[in-house]
mmCIF file of N, CA and C in Angstrom:
data_model
loop_
_atom_site.group_PDB
_atom_site.id
_atom_site.type_symbol
_atom_site.label_atom_id
_atom_site.label_comp_id
_atom_site.label_asym_id
_atom_site.label_seq_id
_atom_site.Cartn_x
_atom_site.Cartn_y
_atom_site.Cartn_z
ATOM 1 N N UNK A 1212 15.820 3.027 -2.343
ATOM 2 C CA UNK A 1212 15.318 1.976 -1.656
ATOM 3 C C UNK A 1212 14.291 1.355 -2.640
ATOM 4 N N UNK A 1213 14.185 0.053 -2.757
ATOM 5 C CA UNK A 1213 13.011 -0.680 -3.517
ATOM 6 C C UNK A 1213 12.249 -1.382 -2.260
ATOM 7 N N UNK A 1214 10.990 -1.278 -2.515
ATOM 8 C CA UNK A 1214 10.134 -1.924 -1.350
ATOM 9 C C UNK A 1214 8.766 -2.292 -2.111
ATOM 10 N N UNK A 1215 8.391 -3.464 -1.768
ATOM 11 C CA UNK A 1215 6.961 -4.052 -2.345
ATOM 12 C C UNK A 1215 6.189 -4.697 -1.243
ATOM 13 N N UNK A 1216 4.805 -4.326 -1.201
ATOM 14 C CA UNK A 1216 3.914 -4.957 -0.219
ATOM 15 C C UNK A 1216 2.944 -5.546 -1.228
ATOM 16 N N UNK A 1217 2.203 -6.829 -0.713
ATOM 17 C CA UNK A 1217 1.162 -7.417 -1.413
ATOM 18 C C UNK A 1217 0.167 -7.648 -0.303
ATOM 19 N N UNK A 1218 -1.081 -7.322 -0.846
ATOM 20 C CA UNK A 1218 -2.355 -7.536 -0.048
ATOM 21 C C UNK A 1218 -3.326 -8.435 -0.768
ATOM 22 N N UNK A 1219 -3.549 -9.844 -0.576
ATOM 23 C CA UNK A 1219 -4.382 -10.630 -1.349
ATOM 24 C C UNK A 1219 -5.636 -10.911 -0.468
ATOM 25 N N UNK A 1220 -6.824 -10.621 -0.938
ATOM 26 C CA UNK A 1220 -7.869 -11.006 -0.205
ATOM 27 C C UNK A 1220 -8.730 -11.994 -1.003
ATOM 28 N N UNK A 1221 -9.361 -12.992 -0.388
ATOM 29 C CA UNK A 1221 -10.146 -13.985 -1.086
ATOM 30 C C UNK A 1221 -11.206 -14.234 -0.097
ATOM 31 N N UNK A 1222 -12.405 -14.759 -0.695
ATOM 32 C CA UNK A 1222 -13.462 -15.145 0.021
ATOM 33 C C UNK A 1222 -13.503 -16.565 0.349
ATOM 34 N N UNK A 1223 -13.624 -17.225 1.596
ATOM 35 C CA UNK A 1223 -13.672 -18.456 1.911
ATOM 36 C C UNK A 1223 -14.942 -19.066 1.493
ATOM 37 N N UNK A 1224 -15.097 -20.408 1.698
ATOM 38 C CA UNK A 1224 -16.335 -21.094 1.295
ATOM 39 C C UNK A 1224 -17.517 -20.729 1.966
ATOM 40 N N UNK A 1225 -17.410 -19.809 3.190
ATOM 41 C CA UNK A 1225 -18.637 -19.300 3.820
ATOM 42 C C UNK A 1225 -18.944 -17.942 3.438
ATOM 43 N N UNK A 1226 -18.135 -17.444 2.544
ATOM 44 C CA UNK A 1226 -18.245 -16.139 2.134
ATOM 45 C C UNK A 1226 -17.486 -14.760 2.905
ATOM 46 N N UNK A 1227 -16.782 -15.457 3.833
ATOM 47 C CA UNK A 1227 -15.889 -14.487 4.602
ATOM 48 C C UNK A 1227 -14.599 -14.042 3.974
ATOM 49 N N UNK A 1228 -14.405 -12.794 4.104
ATOM 50 C CA UNK A 1228 -13.247 -12.214 3.572
ATOM 51 C C UNK A 1228 -12.047 -12.631 4.282
ATOM 52 N N UNK A 1229 -10.903 -13.117 3.610
ATOM 53 C CA UNK A 1229 -9.693 -13.528 4.240
ATOM 54 C C UNK A 1229 -8.389 -13.092 3.635
ATOM 55 N N UNK A 1230 -7.381 -12.609 4.474
ATOM 56 C CA UNK A 1230 -6.360 -12.225 3.769
ATOM 57 C C UNK A 1230 -5.303 -13.474 3.815
ATOM 58 N N UNK A 1231 -4.877 -13.914 2.450
ATOM 59 C CA UNK A 1231 -4.340 -15.232 2.078
ATOM 60 C C UNK A 1231 -2.982 -15.248 2.486
ATOM 61 N N UNK A 1232 -2.132 -14.374 1.852
ATOM 62 C CA UNK A 1232 -0.632 -14.096 2.219
ATOM 63 C C UNK A 1232 -0.197 -12.814 2.226
ATOM 64 N N UNK A 1233 -0.158 -12.177 3.419
ATOM 65 C CA UNK A 1233 0.272 -10.724 3.670
ATOM 66 C C UNK A 1233 1.659 -10.651 3.612
ATOM 67 N N UNK A 1234 2.153 -9.785 2.552
ATOM 68 C CA UNK A 1234 3.667 -9.471 2.582
ATOM 69 C C UNK A 1234 3.660 -7.889 2.608
ATOM 70 N N UNK A 1235 4.745 -7.520 3.663
ATOM 71 C CA UNK A 1235 5.094 -6.213 3.630
ATOM 72 C C UNK A 1235 6.564 -6.040 3.952
ATOM 73 N N UNK A 1236 7.128 -4.899 3.295
ATOM 74 C CA UNK A 1236 8.610 -4.649 3.164
ATOM 75 C C UNK A 1236 8.675 -3.275 3.619
ATOM 76 N N UNK A 1237 9.391 -2.901 4.653
ATOM 77 C CA UNK A 1237 9.626 -1.376 4.962
ATOM 78 C C UNK A 1237 10.025 -0.675 3.732
ATOM 79 N N UNK A 1238 9.492 0.692 3.637
ATOM 80 C CA UNK A 1238 8.652 1.381 4.531
ATOM 81 C C UNK A 1238 7.245 1.109 4.375
ATOM 82 N N UNK A 1239 6.656 -0.097 3.608
ATOM 83 C CA UNK A 1239 5.338 -0.219 3.421
ATOM 84 C C UNK A 1239 5.064 -1.408 4.296
ATOM 85 N N UNK A 1240 4.338 -1.137 5.427
ATOM 86 C CA UNK A 1240 3.952 -2.178 6.381
ATOM 87 C C UNK A 1240 2.405 -2.104 6.545
ATOM 88 N N UNK A 1241 2.098 -3.384 6.202
ATOM 89 C CA UNK A 1241 0.526 -3.455 6.206
ATOM 90 C C UNK A 1241 0.156 -4.215 7.674
ATOM 91 N N UNK A 1242 -1.023 -3.736 8.156
ATOM 92 C CA UNK A 1242 -1.420 -4.120 9.510
ATOM 93 C C UNK A 1242 -2.963 -4.219 9.491
ATOM 94 N N UNK A 1243 -3.215 -5.349 9.525
ATOM 95 C CA UNK A 1243 -4.566 -5.924 9.509
ATOM 96 C C UNK A 1243 -5.395 -5.690 10.689
ATOM 97 N N UNK A 1244 -6.455 -5.196 10.689
ATOM 98 C CA UNK A 1244 -7.380 -4.951 11.922
ATOM 99 C C UNK A 1244 -8.757 -5.560 11.572
ATOM 100 N N UNK A 1245 -9.722 -5.365 12.665
ATOM 101 C CA UNK A 1245 -11.143 -6.080 12.305
ATOM 102 C C UNK A 1245 -11.856 -5.369 11.282
ATOM 103 N N UNK A 1246 -11.529 -4.087 11.002
ATOM 104 C CA UNK A 1246 -12.367 -3.396 9.987
ATOM 105 C C UNK A 1246 -11.653 -3.079 8.807
ATOM 106 N N UNK A 1247 -10.325 -3.058 8.679
ATOM 107 C CA UNK A 1247 -9.598 -2.591 7.531
ATOM 108 C C UNK A 1247 -8.156 -3.188 7.806
ATOM 109 N N UNK A 1248 -7.363 -2.967 6.590
ATOM 110 C CA UNK A 1248 -5.959 -3.083 6.442
ATOM 111 C C UNK A 1248 -5.397 -1.691 6.617
ATOM 112 N N UNK A 1249 -4.311 -1.602 7.219
ATOM 113 C CA UNK A 1249 -3.926 -0.170 7.406
ATOM 114 C C UNK A 1249 -2.470 -0.225 7.044
ATOM 115 N N UNK A 1250 -2.079 0.753 6.077
ATOM 116 C CA UNK A 1250 -0.782 1.070 5.707
ATOM 117 C C UNK A 1250 0.031 1.970 6.567
ATOM 118 N N UNK A 1251 1.167 1.538 7.321
ATOM 119 C CA UNK A 1251 1.985 2.334 8.083
ATOM 120 C C UNK A 1251 3.025 2.281 7.590
ATOM 121 N N UNK A 1252 3.969 3.481 7.866
ATOM 122 C CA UNK A 1252 5.224 3.746 7.460
ATOM 123 C C UNK A 1252 6.316 3.032 8.600
ATOM 124 N N UNK A 1253 6.978 2.084 7.928
ATOM 125 C CA UNK A 1253 7.928 1.303 8.826
ATOM 126 C C UNK A 1253 9.387 1.795 8.761
ATOM 127 N N UNK A 1254 9.521 3.041 8.061
ATOM 128 C CA UNK A 1254 10.917 3.728 7.881
ATOM 129 C C UNK A 1254 10.454 5.035 7.110
ATOM 130 N N UNK A 1255 11.469 5.919 7.165
ATOM 131 C CA UNK A 1255 11.060 7.272 6.373
ATOM 132 C C UNK A 1255 10.971 6.932 4.913
ATOM 133 N N UNK A 1256 10.087 7.692 4.455
ATOM 134 C CA UNK A 1256 9.841 7.520 2.934
ATOM 135 C C UNK A 1256 8.427 7.841 2.509
ATOM 136 N N UNK A 1257 8.304 7.951 1.274
ATOM 137 C CA UNK A 1257 9.230 7.862 0.194
ATOM 138 C C UNK A 1257 10.313 9.072 0.086
ATOM 139 N N UNK A 1258 11.618 8.673 -0.059
ATOM 140 C CA UNK A 1258 12.451 9.572 -0.199
ATOM 141 C C UNK A 1258 13.102 9.676 -1.616
ATOM 142 N N UNK A 1259 13.616 10.636 -1.967
ATOM 143 C CA UNK A 1259 14.120 10.644 -3.477
ATOM 144 C C UNK A 1259 14.631 9.622 -3.838
ATOM 145 N N UNK A 1260 14.492 9.034 -5.053
ATOM 146 C CA UNK A 1260 14.964 7.911 -5.589
ATOM 147 C C UNK A 1260 14.247 6.689 -5.139
ATOM 148 N N UNK A 1261 13.365 6.541 -4.343
ATOM 149 C CA UNK A 1261 12.514 5.182 -3.806
ATOM 150 C C UNK A 1261 11.798 4.798 -4.848
ATOM 151 N N UNK A 1262 11.658 3.476 -4.965
ATOM 152 C CA UNK A 1262 10.533 2.785 -5.841
ATOM 153 C C UNK A 1262 9.686 1.956 -4.932
ATOM 154 N N UNK A 1263 8.579 2.431 -4.655
ATOM 155 C CA UNK A 1263 7.783 1.805 -3.772
ATOM 156 C C UNK A 1263 6.478 1.036 -4.620
ATOM 157 N N UNK A 1264 6.088 -0.009 -4.378
ATOM 158 C CA UNK A 1264 4.894 -0.639 -4.951
ATOM 159 C C UNK A 1264 4.068 -1.434 -4.100
ATOM 160 N N UNK A 1265 2.693 -1.196 -4.189
ATOM 161 C CA UNK A 1265 1.853 -1.957 -3.344
ATOM 162 C C UNK A 1265 0.619 -2.616 -4.263
ATOM 163 N N UNK A 1266 0.714 -3.819 -4.215
ATOM 164 C CA UNK A 1266 -0.409 -4.598 -4.851
ATOM 165 C C UNK A 1266 -1.505 -5.169 -4.086
ATOM 166 N N UNK A 1267 -2.733 -4.737 -4.534
ATOM 167 C CA UNK A 1267 -3.893 -5.268 -3.857
ATOM 168 C C UNK A 1267 -4.876 -6.166 -4.726
ATOM 169 N N UNK A 1268 -5.045 -7.447 -4.180
ATOM 170 C CA UNK A 1268 -5.717 -8.009 -5.087
ATOM 171 C C UNK A 1268 -6.945 -8.865 -4.338
ATOM 172 N N UNK A 1269 -8.140 -8.354 -4.835
ATOM 173 C CA UNK A 1269 -9.414 -8.670 -4.029
ATOM 174 C C UNK A 1269 -10.192 -9.736 -5.166
ATOM 175 N N UNK A 1270 -10.253 -10.953 -4.494
ATOM 176 C CA UNK A 1270 -10.813 -12.005 -5.341
ATOM 177 C C UNK A 1270 -12.329 -11.873 -5.125
ATOM 178 N N UNK A 1271 -12.882 -12.936 -6.205
ATOM 179 C CA UNK A 1271 -14.506 -12.829 -6.325
ATOM 180 C C UNK A 1271 -15.156 -13.016 -5.206
ATOM 181 N N UNK A 1272 -16.187 -12.132 -4.733
ATOM 182 C CA UNK A 1272 -16.843 -12.421 -3.540
ATOM 183 C C UNK A 1272 -16.242 -11.730 -2.473
ATOM 184 N N UNK A 1273 -14.998 -11.065 -2.339
ATOM 185 C CA UNK A 1273 -14.266 -10.670 -1.199
ATOM 186 C C UNK A 1273 -14.505 -9.132 -1.048
ATOM 187 N N UNK A 1274 -14.363 -8.841 0.262
ATOM 188 C CA UNK A 1274 -14.545 -7.259 0.453
ATOM 189 C C UNK A 1274 -13.235 -6.806 1.131
ATOM 190 N N UNK A 1275 -12.590 -5.730 0.942
ATOM 191 C CA UNK A 1275 -11.550 -5.328 1.614
ATOM 192 C C UNK A 1275 -11.492 -3.797 1.714
ATOM 193 N N UNK A 1276 -11.031 -3.259 2.726
ATOM 194 C CA UNK A 1276 -10.705 -1.727 3.073
ATOM 195 C C UNK A 1276 -9.309 -1.511 3.294
ATOM 196 N N UNK A 1277 -8.686 -0.549 2.554
ATOM 197 C CA UNK A 1277 -7.322 -0.156 2.722
ATOM 198 C C UNK A 1277 -7.235 1.257 3.167
ATOM 199 N N UNK A 1278 -6.787 1.452 4.428
ATOM 200 C CA UNK A 1278 -6.470 2.809 4.859
ATOM 201 C C UNK A 1278 -5.146 3.157 5.256
ATOM 202 N N UNK A 1279 -4.769 4.396 5.109
ATOM 203 C CA UNK A 1279 -3.178 4.682 5.769
ATOM 204 C C UNK A 1279 -3.351 5.053 7.426
ATOM 205 N N UNK A 1280 -2.404 4.913 8.006
ATOM 206 C CA UNK A 1280 -2.482 5.320 9.509
ATOM 207 C C UNK A 1280 -2.386 6.810 9.715
ATOM 208 N N UNK A 1281 -1.407 7.588 8.776
ATOM 209 C CA UNK A 1281 -1.379 8.578 8.867
ATOM 210 C C UNK A 1281 -1.013 9.393 7.352
ATOM 211 N N UNK A 1282 -0.882 10.648 7.298
ATOM 212 C CA UNK A 1282 -0.358 11.335 6.123
ATOM 213 C C UNK A 1282 0.917 10.871 5.695
ATOM 214 N N UNK A 1283 1.167 10.657 4.307
ATOM 215 C CA UNK A 1283 2.449 10.424 3.708
ATOM 216 C C UNK A 1283 3.204 11.745 3.572
ATOM 217 N N UNK A 1284 4.419 11.766 3.962
ATOM 218 C CA UNK A 1284 5.395 12.706 3.593
ATOM 219 C C UNK A 1284 6.337 12.544 2.845
ATOM 220 N N UNK A 1285 6.601 13.124 1.572
ATOM 221 C CA UNK A 1285 7.532 12.757 0.700
ATOM 222 C C UNK A 1285 8.466 13.648 0.987
ATOM 223 N N UNK A 1286 9.889 13.111 1.122
ATOM 224 C CA UNK A 1286 11.066 13.732 1.540
ATOM 225 C C UNK A 1286 12.138 13.807 0.356
ATOM 226 N N UNK A 1287 12.832 15.031 0.321
ATOM 227 C CA UNK A 1287 14.045 14.931 -0.675
ATOM 228 C C UNK A 1287 14.953 13.846 -0.264
ATOM 229 N N UNK A 1288 15.643 13.378 -1.439
ATOM 230 C CA UNK A 1288 16.826 12.582 -1.207
ATOM 231 C C UNK A 1288 18.139 13.192 -1.519
ATOM 232 N N UNK A 1289 19.202 12.328 -1.758
ATOM 233 C CA UNK A 1289 20.289 12.963 -2.040
ATOM 234 C C UNK A 1289 20.115 13.672 -3.396
ATOM 235 N N UNK A 1290 21.117 14.620 -3.679
ATOM 236 C CA UNK A 1290 20.901 15.452 -4.906
ATOM 237 C C UNK A 1290 20.942 14.524 -6.277
ATOM 238 N N UNK A 1291 21.786 13.355 -6.285
ATOM 239 C CA UNK A 1291 21.631 12.691 -7.482
ATOM 240 C C UNK A 1291 20.333 11.888 -7.630
ATOM 241 N N UNK A 1292 19.713 11.533 -6.544
ATOM 242 C CA UNK A 1292 18.325 11.175 -6.681
ATOM 243 C C UNK A 1292 17.386 11.783 -7.176
ATOM 244 N N UNK A 1293 17.318 13.181 -6.952
ATOM 245 C CA UNK A 1293 16.199 14.128 -7.295
ATOM 246 C C UNK A 1293 16.354 14.088 -8.735
ATOM 247 N N UNK A 1294 17.163 13.804 -9.481
ATOM 248 C CA UNK A 1294 17.036 13.892 -10.965
ATOM 249 C C UNK A 1294 16.206 12.865 -11.381
ATOM 250 N N UNK A 1295 16.297 11.495 -10.842
ATOM 251 C CA UNK A 1295 15.642 10.492 -11.342
ATOM 252 C C UNK A 1295 14.176 10.235 -10.779
ATOM 253 N N UNK A 1296 14.068 10.968 -9.614
ATOM 254 C CA UNK A 1296 12.556 11.071 -8.950
ATOM 255 C C UNK A 1296 12.506 9.705 -8.174
ATOM 256 N N UNK A 1297 11.233 9.693 -7.524
ATOM 257 C CA UNK A 1297 10.650 8.641 -6.911
ATOM 258 C C UNK A 1297 9.486 7.896 -7.723
ATOM 259 N N UNK A 1298 9.237 6.734 -7.342
ATOM 260 C CA UNK A 1298 8.045 6.319 -7.916
ATOM 261 C C UNK A 1298 7.365 5.522 -6.777
ATOM 262 N N UNK A 1299 5.840 5.841 -6.726
ATOM 263 C CA UNK A 1299 4.946 5.128 -5.898
ATOM 264 C C UNK A 1299 3.826 4.387 -6.621
ATOM 265 N N UNK A 1300 3.938 3.101 -6.878
ATOM 266 C CA UNK A 1300 2.862 2.625 -7.426
ATOM 267 C C UNK A 1300 2.015 1.713 -6.833
ATOM 268 N N UNK A 1301 0.646 1.893 -6.948
ATOM 269 C CA UNK A 1301 -0.416 1.149 -6.441
ATOM 270 C C UNK A 1301 -1.184 0.498 -7.434
ATOM 271 N N UNK A 1302 -1.178 -0.845 -7.549
ATOM 272 C CA UNK A 1302 -1.865 -1.697 -8.483
ATOM 273 C C UNK A 1302 -3.043 -2.211 -7.713
ATOM 274 N N UNK A 1303 -4.334 -2.044 -8.241
ATOM 275 C CA UNK A 1303 -5.392 -2.674 -7.600
ATOM 276 C C UNK A 1303 -6.178 -3.333 -8.494
ATOM 277 N N UNK A 1304 -6.429 -4.914 -7.944
ATOM 278 C CA UNK A 1304 -7.260 -5.430 -8.929
ATOM 279 C C UNK A 1304 -8.247 -6.139 -8.064
ATOM 280 N N UNK A 1305 -9.550 -5.874 -8.740
ATOM 281 C CA UNK A 1305 -10.929 -6.271 -7.785
ATOM 282 C C UNK A 1305 -11.765 -7.107 -8.959
ATOM 283 N N UNK A 1306 -12.023 -8.349 -8.350
ATOM 284 C CA UNK A 1306 -12.526 -9.422 -9.418
ATOM 285 C C UNK A 1306 -14.087 -9.054 -9.303
ATOM 286 N N UNK A 1307 -14.940 -9.610 -10.170
ATOM 287 C CA UNK A 1307 -16.365 -9.519 -10.278
ATOM 288 C C UNK A 1307 -16.934 -10.056 -9.026
ATOM 289 N N UNK A 1308 -17.919 -9.243 -8.583
ATOM 290 C CA UNK A 1308 -18.728 -9.517 -7.423
ATOM 291 C C UNK A 1308 -17.596 -9.215 -6.194
ATOM 292 N N UNK A 1309 -16.569 -8.311 -6.178
ATOM 293 C CA UNK A 1309 -15.598 -8.203 -5.155
ATOM 294 C C UNK A 1309 -15.902 -6.673 -4.849
ATOM 295 N N UNK A 1310 -15.389 -6.195 -3.818
ATOM 296 C CA UNK A 1310 -15.678 -4.886 -3.249
ATOM 297 C C UNK A 1310 -14.166 -4.387 -2.550
ATOM 298 N N UNK A 1311 -13.719 -3.155 -2.990
ATOM 299 C CA UNK A 1311 -12.332 -2.533 -2.276
ATOM 300 C C UNK A 1311 -12.783 -1.104 -2.206
ATOM 301 N N UNK A 1312 -12.448 -0.736 -0.840
ATOM 302 C CA UNK A 1312 -12.622 0.827 -0.615
ATOM 303 C C UNK A 1312 -11.251 1.178 -0.218
ATOM 304 N N UNK A 1313 -10.578 2.278 -0.598
ATOM 305 C CA UNK A 1313 -9.257 2.809 -0.358
ATOM 306 C C UNK A 1313 -9.343 4.127 0.068
ATOM 307 N N UNK A 1314 -8.793 4.297 1.343
ATOM 308 C CA UNK A 1314 -9.147 5.614 2.034
ATOM 309 C C UNK A 1314 -7.905 6.130 2.497
ATOM 310 N N UNK A 1315 -7.064 6.808 1.529
ATOM 311 C CA UNK A 1315 -5.702 7.303 2.249
ATOM 312 C C UNK A 1315 -5.842 8.724 2.685
ATOM 313 N N UNK A 1316 -4.796 8.626 3.718
ATOM 314 C CA UNK A 1316 -4.659 10.171 4.229
ATOM 315 C C UNK A 1316 -3.981 11.105 3.122
ATOM 316 N N UNK A 1317 -3.992 12.274 3.512
ATOM 317 C CA UNK A 1317 -3.394 13.097 2.375
ATOM 318 C C UNK A 1317 -1.793 12.863 2.322
ATOM 319 N N UNK A 1318 -1.218 13.440 1.147
ATOM 320 C CA UNK A 1318 0.025 13.253 0.898
ATOM 321 C C UNK A 1318 0.832 14.708 1.061
ATOM 322 N N UNK A 1319 1.720 14.913 1.888
ATOM 323 C CA UNK A 1319 2.381 16.135 1.810
ATOM 324 C C UNK A 1319 3.793 16.233 1.229
ATOM 325 N N UNK A 1320 4.065 17.030 0.536
ATOM 326 C CA UNK A 1320 5.419 16.824 -0.275
ATOM 327 C C UNK A 1320 6.234 18.020 0.349
ATOM 328 N N UNK A 1321 7.311 17.543 0.984
ATOM 329 C CA UNK A 1321 8.308 18.622 1.496
ATOM 330 C C UNK A 1321 9.052 19.380 0.509
ATOM 331 N N UNK A 1322 9.587 20.606 0.821
ATOM 332 C CA UNK A 1322 10.318 21.464 -0.110
ATOM 333 C C UNK A 1322 11.455 20.732 -0.757
ATOM 334 N N UNK A 1323 11.694 21.095 -1.953
ATOM 335 C CA UNK A 1323 12.881 20.432 -2.752
ATOM 336 C C UNK A 1323 12.584 18.933 -3.103
ATOM 337 N N UNK A 1324 11.452 18.225 -2.724
ATOM 338 C CA UNK A 1324 11.140 16.993 -2.961
ATOM 339 C C UNK A 1324 10.935 16.827 -4.578
#
């Protein structure tokens, strides 16, 4: 499975941080709340062979907190996918005078993953 989610945060003219265009794709589901944006699992994953990407872009003067809802569980996939492995890419871009806090829960790797 290939999935990509994007979290762009910019400061508006009053200095308040705003999410401009939130994009999620299962199993990467982003859920904004009053105090943070939470990454929730919308499907099982990562499974063997998955390629998951999350881009967080915090613009000048903006503030953001990214958390996960629960621990991530890495599961084995079909035998063929175990040879190629999985990839979970997190790209963080924080502009000058911006602030980003990332608070993930633990990752648990299942046997044979």
